[in-house]
Amino acid sequence: MIDLKFLKTLGLVSVVALFTACASNETTESDPSEVVDAPSFESGETVDVTEVSAEEEARIAAEAAEAAAKQQIMSLDKVVYFAFDKSTLSSATKALLQSHAAVLSDSNALVRIEGHADELGTREYNMALGERRAKAVMNYLASLGVPRSRMETISYGEEKPAVLGSGSSVRAKNRRVEIVYN
Amino acid sequence: MKRLLATLLVFVCQLTLAEAKLTIEITEGVDNPTQIAVVPFKISRSLDTDVDLAAIIDSDLLRSGQFAPILRSNMLSLPHKVEDVFYRDWRAVGVEYTVVGRLLEGLTPDKMILQFALVDINQQQELISISLSGLKARPRALAHAAADMIYEKISGIPGAFSTRILYVSSDKLTDRFVYRLHLADTDGHNEKILLESNEPILSPTWSPDGKEIAYVSFEGKKPAIYRQVLATSQRQKLVDFPGLNGAPSWSPDGTKMALVLSKDGSPDIYVLDLTSMSLQKVVSHFAIDTEPSWLPNGKEILFTSDRSGNPQIYKVNIESGAVQRVTFEGKYNARPQVLPDGSGFVVITRRADRFHIALQKFENDRIWILSQTALDESPTIAPNGFMLLYATKYNEQGILAAVSVDGGIKFRLPSSSTNVRDPAWSPLYR
């Protein structure tokens, strides 16, 4: 009578010996593109695993990076604020824009930089002020390496307030530049 | 005094019940307005109309702030002809002038005639006796023409009751704004929407002949300047350069338009020849230069510039290019509007947190504050140089208000739209 348990152990030992033998041979680093058909263990069914080309691997990596960048974009604040009649960037604004510049260098996104002003003062002057603010943001991003070809600016002056109403806290929320990603 | 106040209040109520989307609330009139009686006109039976032209004349004169039309219930008699005017009846109710007349069939079936007279009660003299012909379809125009003549005869200033205004409104919907450009008679009637858009509209302005307008529209997703003929609604996109296209202003002779472009890096003032479409850059500076307004000589333009660090008013000679600063009082002066007679200009000036309409004459540098409201912008001057309309805020709404150039008369024009602004007063239609 053959001892089944002994056979199994023998089988296991053989397999281990086989692998050990293989392992003790001169090993070359396995080429990741040469993944061969894996053995199928289930009778009748084959697992549909195929070779992945270099281009596809690159595309997968890029898409993953893009998705990660999109996630980052979604989590970033996209509005920066200004003092009355000013277009200078505060240090908080600069820090936020640095994050935007980092994300932009990881992706191919286009941005539209929209400048706004509060309701005080005259309409056409506020158009010009909104444009000056948008350009200040664009110029700073450009200085951090973002290509100008991926940025455009527009001013809405006081025509599209974020918050309606009056008072200095409302106005502070309307003196802004919005960074809109495409 | 009480009766005067009562008179004013009654007329305000009558005005707000009218069809107009803009209503008028007079907040201040002159101390001694001229008492006048406009007797209801006798309407010829064959004219199948109940239009009350006398009431329209009453409203016009009242709105000028200089007249106090008396109530019909106080009239002791209702004459239609000068021969039937008993001077004693009118002196008894304290009236200085009386208007009487009849509305008759016109010379053609589509027309009617207002035959009226203006009588000076104290001098017992007929000042005007005339027949005015107008379309039956446009009765208000006939009344305004009569009011213009009455106003000019008594005050010496041409009436501006036959003029029109443009203005912009914006209404906020849940996820966007809707912007509209409106055209209306100066009393708010006959309002029409000329343009409706999901993108901003601003800076409407009139051609000197009153037949065309220009404005800035973002309908192409960025600002561009459009020109439109009112009678045909024909539109033409005039300029659409990269960056800002704004603040259009027709030259006094109608052949050119001053405007603002930032295509060269910063907003600068240009003059566009409307015949050849050639562009001449007249102000070039790295600061913000905007809001041009022509002097009547057609050679100089006032504009806003922040080259000194804050917005102030400057003047440029478009032939020589020479620029000189014009405002020195206050830290923020913007949006100049030159008076029709060229003697000075109206400007928005800042005092602490308040923005007021102010007047400055060219002969000296002093600024007189005209308005008591606090967030004022976009003044537009009546073509007779007497009143001006501007945009301001009242109870959190954008409304239009008016003030006389001497500051003595003030009124508000609230509207059914939530935010009304950017008024532009037409030229006189002669």
Coordinates of C-alpha atoms in Angstrom, one line a residue:
Chain A
M1 CA 0.0 0.0 0.0
I2 CA 1.5 3.4 -1.0
D3 CA 1.3 5.9 1.7
L4 CA -0.6 8.9 0.2
K5 CA 0.8 11.2 2.7
F6 CA 4.3 10.1 1.8
L7 CA 3.6 10.7 -1.9
K8 CA 2.3 14.2 -1.2
T9 CA 5.4 15.0 0.9
L10 CA 7.6 13.5 -1.9
G11 CA 5.7 15.7 -4.4
L12 CA 6.2 18.8 -2.3
V13 CA 9.8 18.0 -1.8
S14 CA 10.3 17.5 -5.5
V15 CA 8.7 20.8 -6.3
V16 CA 10.8 22.6 -3.7
A17 CA 13.9 20.8 -5.0
L18 CA 13.0 21.8 -8.5
F19 CA 12.6 25.4 -7.5
T20 CA 15.8 25.4 -5.4
A21 CA 17.6 23.9 -8.4
C22 CA 16.3 26.6 -10.6
A23 CA 17.2 29.2 -8.0
S24 CA 20.7 28.0 -7.7
N25 CA 21.3 28.5 -11.4
E26 CA 22.7 31.7 -12.6
T27 CA 19.8 34.0 -12.4
T28 CA 19.1 36.8 -14.8
E29 CA 16.6 39.5 -13.9
S30 CA 13.4 38.5 -15.3
D31 CA 12.3 40.9 -18.0
P32 CA 8.9 42.3 -17.0
S33 CA 7.7 42.4 -20.5
E34 CA 8.3 38.8 -20.9
V35 CA 5.6 37.5 -18.7
V36 CA 4.6 34.2 -20.2
D37 CA 1.3 32.5 -20.0
A38 CA 0.8 31.4 -16.5
P39 CA -0.2 27.7 -16.0
S40 CA -3.8 27.1 -15.7
F41 CA -4.9 25.0 -12.7
E42 CA -8.6 24.7 -13.3
S43 CA -9.6 22.2 -15.9
G44 CA -11.2 23.7 -19.0
E45 CA -10.8 27.4 -18.0
T46 CA -8.0 29.5 -19.1
V47 CA -7.3 32.9 -17.4
D48 CA -7.1 35.5 -20.0
V49 CA -3.8 37.1 -19.2
T50 CA -1.9 38.7 -22.1
E51 CA 1.3 40.5 -22.7
V52 CA 1.4 44.2 -21.8
S53 CA 3.4 46.3 -24.2
A54 CA 5.7 49.1 -23.3
E55 CA 3.5 51.8 -24.7
E56 CA 0.5 50.5 -22.8
E57 CA 2.5 50.5 -19.6
A58 CA 3.5 54.1 -20.2
R59 CA -0.1 55.0 -20.9
I60 CA -1.3 53.3 -17.7
A61 CA 1.4 55.2 -15.8
A62 CA 0.4 58.5 -17.3
E63 CA -3.3 58.0 -16.7
A64 CA -2.5 57.1 -13.1
A65 CA -0.5 60.3 -12.7
E66 CA -3.3 62.3 -14.4
A67 CA -5.9 60.8 -12.1
A68 CA -3.7 61.6 -9.1
A69 CA -3.2 65.1 -10.4
K70 CA -7.0 65.5 -10.9
Q71 CA -7.5 64.4 -7.3
Q72 CA -5.0 66.9 -6.2
I73 CA -6.6 69.6 -8.3
M74 CA -10.0 68.8 -6.8
S75 CA -8.6 69.2 -3.3
L76 CA -6.9 72.5 -4.0
D77 CA -8.4 75.9 -3.2
K78 CA -9.0 77.7 -6.5
V79 CA -9.7 81.2 -5.3
V80 CA -7.2 83.8 -4.1
Y81 CA -8.1 87.1 -2.6
F82 CA -6.9 90.7 -2.8
A83 CA -7.0 94.0 -0.8
F84 CA -9.1 96.9 -2.1
D85 CA -7.8 98.5 -5.3
K86 CA -4.7 96.2 -5.1
S87 CA -3.4 93.4 -7.3
T88 CA -0.5 92.3 -5.1
L89 CA -0.2 88.7 -4.1
S90 CA -0.2 87.9 -0.4
S91 CA 2.2 85.2 1.0
A92 CA -0.8 82.9 1.5
T93 CA -1.8 83.4 -2.1
K94 CA 1.8 82.7 -3.3
A95 CA 1.9 79.4 -1.2
L96 CA -1.4 78.3 -2.8
L97 CA -0.2 79.1 -6.2
Q98 CA 3.0 77.1 -5.7
S99 CA 0.8 74.1 -5.1
H100 CA -1.1 74.8 -8.3
A101 CA 2.2 75.1 -10.2
A102 CA 3.3 71.8 -8.9
V103 CA 0.1 70.1 -10.0
L104 CA 0.2 71.8 -13.4
S105 CA 3.7 70.5 -14.0
D106 CA 2.3 67.0 -13.4
S107 CA -0.6 67.2 -15.8
N108 CA -1.6 68.7 -19.1
A109 CA -4.4 70.7 -17.7
L110 CA -5.3 74.1 -19.2
V111 CA -6.2 76.9 -16.8
R112 CA -8.4 79.9 -17.2
I113 CA -7.5 82.6 -14.7
E114 CA -10.6 84.8 -14.0
G115 CA -10.1 88.2 -12.3
H116 CA -12.8 90.0 -10.3
A117 CA -13.3 93.2 -8.3
D118 CA -15.8 94.2 -5.6
E119 CA -18.6 96.6 -6.3
L120 CA -16.9 99.8 -5.1
G121 CA -15.7 102.2 -7.7
T122 CA -16.4 102.5 -11.3
R123 CA -17.3 99.5 -13.6
E124 CA -14.7 99.9 -16.4
Y125 CA -11.9 100.7 -13.9
N126 CA -12.9 97.5 -12.1
M127 CA -12.7 95.6 -15.4
A128 CA -9.1 96.8 -15.7
L129 CA -8.4 96.0 -12.0
G130 CA -9.8 92.4 -12.5
E131 CA -7.5 92.0 -15.5
R132 CA -4.5 93.2 -13.5
R133 CA -5.2 90.7 -10.7
A134 CA -5.6 87.8 -13.2
K135 CA -2.3 88.8 -14.9
A136 CA -0.5 89.0 -11.5
V137 CA -1.6 85.4 -10.8
M138 CA -0.6 84.2 -14.3
N139 CA 2.8 85.9 -14.2
Y140 CA 3.5 84.3 -10.8
L141 CA 2.6 80.9 -12.1
A142 CA 4.7 81.5 -15.2
S143 CA 7.7 82.4 -12.9
L144 CA 7.2 79.0 -11.3
G145 CA 7.6 77.3 -14.7
V146 CA 4.0 76.9 -15.9
P147 CA 4.0 77.5 -19.6
R148 CA 2.0 80.6 -20.7
S149 CA 0.5 78.5 -23.5
R150 CA -1.5 76.6 -21.0
M151 CA -2.9 79.7 -19.2
E152 CA -5.4 82.3 -20.3
T153 CA -6.8 85.3 -18.4
I154 CA -10.1 87.1 -18.4
S155 CA -11.6 89.8 -16.3
Y156 CA -15.2 90.1 -15.2
G157 CA -14.7 93.3 -13.2
E158 CA -17.5 93.6 -10.7
E159 CA -20.0 91.8 -13.0
K160 CA -19.9 88.3 -11.5
P161 CA -19.8 88.7 -7.7
A162 CA -19.3 85.5 -5.7
V163 CA -21.5 86.9 -3.0
L164 CA -24.3 89.4 -3.3
G165 CA -25.0 92.0 -0.7
S166 CA -23.0 94.8 0.9
G167 CA -20.5 95.3 3.7
S168 CA -16.8 94.8 3.9
S169 CA -16.8 91.1 4.4
V170 CA -19.0 90.5 1.3
R171 CA -16.7 92.7 -0.7
A172 CA -13.6 90.9 0.5
K173 CA -15.0 87.7 -0.9
N174 CA -15.6 89.3 -4.3
R175 CA -12.1 90.8 -4.7
R176 CA -10.7 87.6 -6.1
V177 CA -9.1 85.6 -8.9
E178 CA -10.5 82.1 -9.7
I179 CA -8.4 79.4 -11.2
V180 CA -10.6 77.3 -13.5
Y181 CA -9.1 74.0 -14.8
N182 CA -10.2 72.5 -18.1
Chain B
M1 CA -45.9 123.8 2.5
K2 CA -48.2 121.0 3.7
R3 CA -50.3 121.3 0.5
L4 CA -47.1 121.2 -1.6
L5 CA -46.0 118.1 0.2
A6 CA -49.4 116.5 -0.3
T7 CA -49.3 117.4 -3.9
L8 CA -45.9 115.8 -4.3
L9 CA -47.0 112.6 -2.5
V10 CA -50.2 112.2 -4.6
F11 CA -48.2 112.5 -7.8
V12 CA -45.6 110.0 -6.5
C13 CA -48.5 107.5 -5.9
Q14 CA -49.9 108.1 -9.4
L15 CA -46.5 107.6 -10.9
T16 CA -45.8 104.3 -9.2
L17 CA -49.1 102.9 -10.3
A18 CA -48.2 103.5 -13.9
E19 CA -47.1 100.8 -16.2
A20 CA -43.4 101.8 -16.1
K21 CA -40.9 99.3 -14.8
L22 CA -38.9 102.2 -13.5
T23 CA -40.8 104.2 -10.9
I24 CA -39.9 107.7 -9.6
E25 CA -39.6 108.8 -6.0
I26 CA -38.7 112.4 -5.6
T27 CA -36.7 112.9 -2.5
E28 CA -35.9 116.6 -2.8
G29 CA -37.3 119.5 -4.9
V30 CA -36.5 123.2 -5.1
D31 CA -37.7 125.3 -2.2
N32 CA -40.1 127.4 -4.2
P33 CA -41.3 125.3 -7.2
T34 CA -43.3 127.1 -9.8
Q35 CA -47.1 126.5 -9.4
I36 CA -48.6 125.6 -12.6
A37 CA -52.1 124.3 -13.7
V38 CA -52.3 121.9 -16.6
V39 CA -56.0 121.7 -17.3
P40 CA -57.2 118.4 -18.7
F41 CA -57.5 118.7 -22.5
K42 CA -60.8 118.5 -24.2
I43 CA -60.7 115.4 -26.5
S44 CA -62.5 115.6 -29.8
R45 CA -65.3 113.0 -29.8
S46 CA -64.2 111.5 -33.1
L47 CA -60.9 110.6 -31.5
D48 CA -61.6 107.3 -29.9
T49 CA -59.1 107.7 -27.1
D50 CA -59.0 108.4 -23.4
V51 CA -55.3 109.1 -23.2
D52 CA -54.6 111.8 -20.6
L53 CA -51.9 114.0 -22.1
A54 CA -52.3 116.7 -19.4
A55 CA -51.4 114.1 -16.8
I56 CA -48.2 113.2 -18.6
I57 CA -47.2 116.9 -18.8
D58 CA -47.9 117.1 -15.0
S59 CA -45.6 114.2 -14.4
D60 CA -42.8 115.6 -16.6
L61 CA -42.9 119.0 -14.9
L62 CA -43.1 117.5 -11.5
R63 CA -40.1 115.3 -12.2
S64 CA -38.0 118.3 -13.1
G65 CA -38.2 119.2 -9.4
Q66 CA -38.9 122.8 -10.4
F67 CA -42.6 122.8 -10.8
A68 CA -45.6 122.0 -8.6
P69 CA -48.6 121.1 -10.8
I70 CA -51.8 121.7 -8.9
L71 CA -54.5 119.0 -8.3
R72 CA -57.4 118.9 -10.7
S73 CA -59.8 118.9 -7.7
N74 CA -58.4 122.4 -6.9
M75 CA -59.2 123.8 -10.3
L76 CA -62.1 126.3 -10.2
S77 CA -62.8 126.0 -13.9
L78 CA -61.7 123.8 -16.8
P79 CA -61.2 126.0 -19.8
H80 CA -59.9 124.7 -23.1
K81 CA -59.3 128.0 -24.9
V82 CA -57.4 131.1 -23.8
E83 CA -60.5 133.1 -24.2
D84 CA -62.1 131.1 -21.4
V85 CA -59.3 131.6 -18.9
F86 CA -60.5 133.8 -16.0
Y87 CA -57.3 135.0 -14.4
R88 CA -59.0 135.6 -11.1
D89 CA -59.8 131.8 -10.8
W90 CA -56.2 131.0 -11.2
R91 CA -54.7 133.7 -9.0
A92 CA -57.1 132.5 -6.3
V93 CA -55.5 129.1 -6.2
G94 CA -51.9 130.6 -6.3
V95 CA -51.1 129.4 -9.8
E96 CA -48.5 131.4 -11.9
Y97 CA -49.1 129.6 -15.2
T98 CA -51.9 127.7 -16.8
V99 CA -51.9 125.3 -19.8
V100 CA -55.2 124.8 -21.7
G101 CA -55.9 122.9 -24.9
R102 CA -57.7 120.4 -27.1
L103 CA -56.8 117.1 -28.7
L104 CA -58.1 117.0 -32.3
E105 CA -58.1 114.7 -35.3
G106 CA -54.9 115.1 -37.3
L107 CA -54.4 115.9 -41.0
T108 CA -54.1 112.2 -41.8
P109 CA -56.0 109.3 -40.1
D110 CA -52.9 108.1 -38.2
K111 CA -52.2 111.5 -36.6
M112 CA -53.7 113.7 -34.0
I113 CA -53.2 117.3 -33.0
L114 CA -52.6 118.9 -29.6
Q115 CA -53.6 122.5 -29.8
F116 CA -52.5 124.2 -26.6
A117 CA -51.7 127.5 -25.0
L118 CA -49.4 128.5 -22.1
V119 CA -50.7 131.5 -20.2
D120 CA -48.8 133.7 -17.7
I121 CA -51.5 134.4 -15.0
N122 CA -49.7 137.4 -13.4
Q123 CA -48.9 139.1 -16.7
Q124 CA -52.2 138.0 -18.2
Q125 CA -50.3 137.1 -21.3
E126 CA -50.3 134.2 -23.8
L127 CA -46.7 132.8 -23.9
I128 CA -47.2 129.8 -26.3
S129 CA -50.0 129.1 -28.7
I130 CA -49.4 126.2 -31.0
S131 CA -50.7 123.1 -32.6
L132 CA -48.4 120.0 -32.3
S133 CA -49.0 117.1 -34.6
G134 CA -48.1 113.5 -33.6
L135 CA -48.9 109.9 -34.3
K136 CA -52.0 108.5 -32.6
A137 CA -49.9 105.4 -31.8
R138 CA -47.5 107.5 -29.8
P139 CA -49.5 109.8 -27.6
R140 CA -46.8 110.1 -24.9
A141 CA -44.4 111.6 -27.4
L142 CA -46.9 114.4 -28.1
A143 CA -47.3 115.1 -24.4
H144 CA -43.5 115.2 -23.9
A145 CA -43.1 117.6 -26.8
A146 CA -45.6 119.9 -25.2
A147 CA -43.9 119.6 -21.8
D148 CA -40.5 120.4 -23.4
M149 CA -41.9 123.7 -24.8
I150 CA -43.6 124.7 -21.6
Y151 CA -40.5 123.9 -19.6
E152 CA -38.2 125.8 -21.9
K153 CA -40.5 128.8 -22.1
I154 CA -40.6 129.3 -18.3
S155 CA -37.1 128.1 -17.2
G156 CA -35.1 129.1 -20.2
I157 CA -33.5 125.7 -20.3
P158 CA -34.4 123.2 -23.1
G159 CA -36.7 120.5 -21.9
A160 CA -35.3 116.9 -21.9
F161 CA -38.7 115.1 -21.5
S162 CA -38.6 113.6 -25.1
T163 CA -35.3 111.9 -24.4
R164 CA -34.7 108.2 -23.8
I165 CA -32.4 106.2 -21.5
L166 CA -30.4 103.0 -21.8
Y167 CA -29.7 100.9 -18.7
V168 CA -28.4 97.5 -17.8
S169 CA -30.0 95.1 -15.3
S170 CA -28.8 91.8 -13.9
D171 CA -30.9 89.2 -12.1
K172 CA -29.4 86.3 -10.2
L173 CA -30.7 82.8 -11.0
T174 CA -29.6 79.8 -9.0
D175 CA -26.5 79.1 -11.0
R176 CA -25.9 82.2 -13.1
F177 CA -26.8 85.8 -13.8
V178 CA -29.0 87.0 -16.6
Y179 CA -28.0 90.4 -18.0
R180 CA -30.3 92.7 -20.0
L181 CA -29.8 95.9 -21.9
H182 CA -33.0 98.1 -21.7
L183 CA -34.2 101.1 -23.6
A184 CA -37.0 103.3 -22.1
D185 CA -38.4 106.8 -22.2
T186 CA -36.8 109.0 -19.6
D187 CA -39.9 108.6 -17.4
G188 CA -39.6 104.8 -17.5
H189 CA -42.4 104.1 -20.0
N190 CA -42.2 102.2 -23.3
E191 CA -39.4 100.0 -22.0
K192 CA -37.9 97.5 -24.4
I193 CA -35.2 94.9 -23.9
L194 CA -32.6 95.2 -26.6
L195 CA -30.3 92.4 -25.5
E196 CA -30.5 89.5 -23.1
S197 CA -27.5 87.4 -22.2
N198 CA -26.0 85.0 -19.7
E199 CA -22.8 86.9 -19.9
P200 CA -22.2 90.5 -18.8
I201 CA -23.3 93.6 -20.7
L202 CA -21.9 97.0 -19.8
S203 CA -21.1 100.6 -20.7
P204 CA -24.0 101.4 -23.1
T205 CA -23.6 104.7 -24.9
W206 CA -25.4 106.8 -27.5
S207 CA -24.4 108.2 -30.9
P208 CA -24.7 112.0 -31.1
D209 CA -27.7 111.8 -33.4
G210 CA -29.5 109.4 -31.0
K211 CA -30.1 106.8 -33.7
E212 CA -27.4 104.3 -32.7
I213 CA -25.9 102.8 -29.5
A214 CA -22.7 101.0 -28.6
Y215 CA -22.0 98.7 -25.7
V216 CA -19.7 96.0 -24.3
S217 CA -20.9 92.5 -24.4
F218 CA -19.3 89.3 -23.2
E219 CA -21.5 87.1 -25.3
G220 CA -18.4 85.8 -27.2
K221 CA -17.0 84.7 -23.8
K222 CA -14.9 87.7 -23.6
P223 CA -15.6 91.5 -23.8
A224 CA -16.1 93.0 -27.2
I225 CA -17.7 96.3 -28.4
Y226 CA -20.8 96.2 -30.5
R227 CA -22.6 98.9 -32.4
Q228 CA -26.4 98.8 -33.0
V229 CA -28.8 100.8 -35.1
L230 CA -32.0 101.3 -33.0
A231 CA -34.5 101.5 -35.8
T232 CA -33.4 98.2 -37.5
S233 CA -31.7 96.4 -34.6
Q234 CA -28.8 95.8 -36.9
R235 CA -25.7 95.0 -35.0
Q236 CA -22.0 95.1 -35.8
K237 CA -19.1 93.9 -33.7
L238 CA -16.7 96.9 -33.8
V239 CA -13.6 95.6 -31.9
D240 CA -12.7 92.3 -30.4
F241 CA -9.0 92.3 -29.6
P242 CA -7.3 90.0 -27.0
G243 CA -7.8 91.4 -23.5
L244 CA -10.1 94.2 -22.6
N245 CA -12.4 96.0 -25.1
G246 CA -14.3 98.6 -23.2
A247 CA -15.7 102.0 -22.4
P248 CA -16.9 103.1 -25.9
S249 CA -17.6 106.8 -26.3
W250 CA -18.7 108.5 -29.6
S251 CA -17.0 111.7 -30.6
P252 CA -19.2 114.8 -30.7
D253 CA -19.2 114.9 -34.5
G254 CA -20.2 111.2 -34.6
T255 CA -17.3 110.1 -36.9
K256 CA -15.0 108.5 -34.3
M257 CA -15.2 106.4 -31.1
A258 CA -12.9 106.5 -28.2
L259 CA -12.4 103.1 -26.5
V260 CA -10.1 101.1 -24.2
L261 CA -8.0 98.1 -25.3
S262 CA -5.4 96.2 -23.3
K263 CA -4.0 94.2 -26.2
D264 CA -0.6 95.8 -25.8
G265 CA -0.2 94.8 -22.2
S266 CA -2.2 97.4 -20.2
P267 CA -5.5 99.3 -20.7
D268 CA -4.9 102.2 -23.0
I269 CA -7.1 104.8 -24.8
Y270 CA -7.6 104.5 -28.5
V271 CA -9.6 106.5 -31.1
L272 CA -11.3 104.4 -33.8
D273 CA -12.2 106.2 -37.0
L274 CA -15.7 104.7 -37.8
T275 CA -15.4 105.3 -41.5
S276 CA -11.9 103.9 -42.2
M277 CA -11.9 101.6 -39.1
S278 CA -8.3 102.7 -38.4
L279 CA -7.2 102.8 -34.8
Q280 CA -5.1 105.5 -33.3
K281 CA -3.5 105.0 -29.8
V282 CA -3.9 108.3 -28.0
V283 CA -2.9 107.3 -24.4
S284 CA -0.1 104.7 -23.9
H285 CA 1.1 104.0 -20.4
F286 CA 1.7 100.9 -18.3
A287 CA -0.9 102.1 -15.8
I288 CA -4.7 101.6 -16.1
D289 CA -6.1 104.2 -18.5
T290 CA -9.8 103.9 -19.1
E291 CA -13.2 105.6 -19.2
P292 CA -12.7 108.2 -21.9
S293 CA -15.1 111.2 -22.3
W294 CA -14.8 113.7 -25.1
L295 CA -14.8 117.5 -24.7
P296 CA -17.2 119.2 -27.1
N297 CA -14.3 120.5 -29.2
G298 CA -13.6 117.0 -30.3
K299 CA -9.9 117.4 -29.7
E300 CA -9.5 116.5 -26.1
I301 CA -10.6 113.6 -24.0
L302 CA -10.8 113.2 -20.3
F303 CA -10.0 109.8 -18.9
T304 CA -9.3 107.9 -15.7
S305 CA -5.7 106.8 -14.9
D306 CA -4.1 105.3 -11.9
R307 CA -0.6 106.3 -13.0
S308 CA -0.1 108.3 -9.8
G309 CA -1.0 105.3 -7.7
N310 CA -4.7 105.9 -7.4
P311 CA -7.4 106.7 -10.0
Q312 CA -7.5 110.3 -11.0
I313 CA -8.8 112.3 -14.0
Y314 CA -6.5 113.3 -16.8
K315 CA -6.9 115.2 -20.1
V316 CA -5.2 114.2 -23.3
N317 CA -5.0 116.3 -26.5
I318 CA -5.4 113.7 -29.2
E319 CA -3.5 115.7 -31.8
S320 CA -0.4 116.5 -29.7
G321 CA -0.6 113.5 -27.3
A322 CA 0.0 115.9 -24.3
V323 CA -1.5 114.6 -21.1
Q324 CA -2.2 116.7 -18.0
R325 CA -3.8 115.8 -14.7
V326 CA -7.1 117.4 -13.9
T327 CA -8.2 116.2 -10.4
F328 CA -6.2 116.9 -7.2
E329 CA -8.7 116.6 -4.4
G330 CA -9.4 113.2 -2.9
K331 CA -7.7 109.9 -3.4
Y332 CA -10.0 108.3 -5.9
N333 CA -11.6 110.2 -8.8
A334 CA -13.0 108.1 -11.8
R335 CA -15.3 108.0 -14.7
P336 CA -15.4 111.6 -15.9
Q337 CA -18.4 112.8 -17.9
V338 CA -17.9 116.1 -19.6
L339 CA -20.9 118.6 -19.4
P340 CA -22.6 119.3 -22.7
D341 CA -21.4 122.9 -22.6
G342 CA -17.9 121.8 -21.9
S343 CA -17.6 124.0 -18.8
G344 CA -16.7 121.1 -16.5
F345 CA -17.3 117.5 -15.7
V346 CA -19.1 115.1 -13.4
V347 CA -17.0 112.5 -11.7
I348 CA -17.2 109.7 -9.1
T349 CA -15.2 110.7 -6.1
R350 CA -14.4 108.7 -3.0
R351 CA -14.7 110.1 0.5
A352 CA -13.8 107.5 3.2
D353 CA -15.9 104.5 2.2
R354 CA -18.5 106.4 0.2
F355 CA -18.5 107.0 -3.5
H356 CA -20.4 110.2 -4.6
I357 CA -21.2 112.1 -7.7
A358 CA -19.3 115.3 -7.8
L359 CA -18.9 118.2 -10.2
Q360 CA -15.7 120.0 -11.1
K361 CA -15.5 123.1 -13.3
F362 CA -12.5 123.5 -15.6
E363 CA -11.9 127.1 -14.4
N364 CA -10.8 125.8 -10.9
D365 CA -9.9 122.5 -9.3
R366 CA -12.5 122.4 -6.6
I367 CA -14.9 119.4 -6.4
W368 CA -18.6 119.9 -5.3
I369 CA -20.3 116.7 -4.1
L370 CA -23.8 116.5 -5.6
S371 CA -25.3 113.3 -4.3
Q372 CA -26.2 112.1 -0.8
T373 CA -26.3 108.5 -1.7
A374 CA -23.2 106.5 -0.9
L375 CA -22.4 103.9 -3.5
D376 CA -22.7 106.0 -6.7
E377 CA -21.5 105.2 -10.1
S378 CA -22.0 105.8 -13.9
P379 CA -23.4 109.3 -14.0
T380 CA -25.0 110.3 -17.2
I381 CA -25.9 113.9 -17.9
A382 CA -29.1 115.1 -19.5
P383 CA -28.5 116.7 -22.9
N384 CA -29.8 120.0 -21.5
G385 CA -27.0 119.8 -18.9
F386 CA -29.5 120.2 -16.0
M387 CA -30.1 116.8 -14.5
L388 CA -28.0 113.7 -14.3
L389 CA -28.9 110.1 -13.8
Y390 CA -26.7 107.6 -12.0
A391 CA -26.6 104.2 -10.5
T392 CA -26.6 103.6 -6.8
K393 CA -27.7 101.1 -4.1
Y394 CA -30.8 101.5 -2.0
N395 CA -32.0 98.8 0.3
E396 CA -29.4 96.4 -1.2
Q397 CA -30.8 96.8 -4.7
G398 CA -29.1 98.5 -7.6
I399 CA -31.3 101.4 -8.6
L400 CA -31.1 104.6 -10.7
A401 CA -31.2 108.0 -9.1
A402 CA -31.2 111.5 -10.4
V403 CA -29.8 114.8 -9.1
S404 CA -29.7 118.2 -10.6
V405 CA -26.3 119.5 -11.6
D406 CA -26.7 122.2 -9.0
G407 CA -27.5 119.5 -6.4
G408 CA -30.9 121.0 -5.5
I409 CA -33.2 118.3 -6.8
K410 CA -33.0 114.6 -6.1
F411 CA -35.0 111.6 -7.0
R412 CA -34.8 107.8 -7.1
L413 CA -36.0 105.4 -9.8
P414 CA -36.4 101.9 -8.3
S415 CA -37.1 99.2 -10.8
S416 CA -38.7 95.7 -11.0
S417 CA -35.3 94.2 -11.9
T418 CA -33.2 93.5 -8.9
N419 CA -30.1 95.3 -10.0
V420 CA -30.3 98.3 -12.4
R421 CA -27.2 100.2 -13.4
D422 CA -25.1 101.9 -16.1
P423 CA -27.7 104.4 -17.3
A424 CA -27.0 106.4 -20.5
W425 CA -29.1 109.5 -21.3
S426 CA -29.8 110.1 -25.0
P427 CA -29.2 113.3 -26.9
L428 CA -32.1 115.6 -27.6
Y429 CA -34.3 114.5 -30.4
R430 CA -34.9 117.6 -32.5

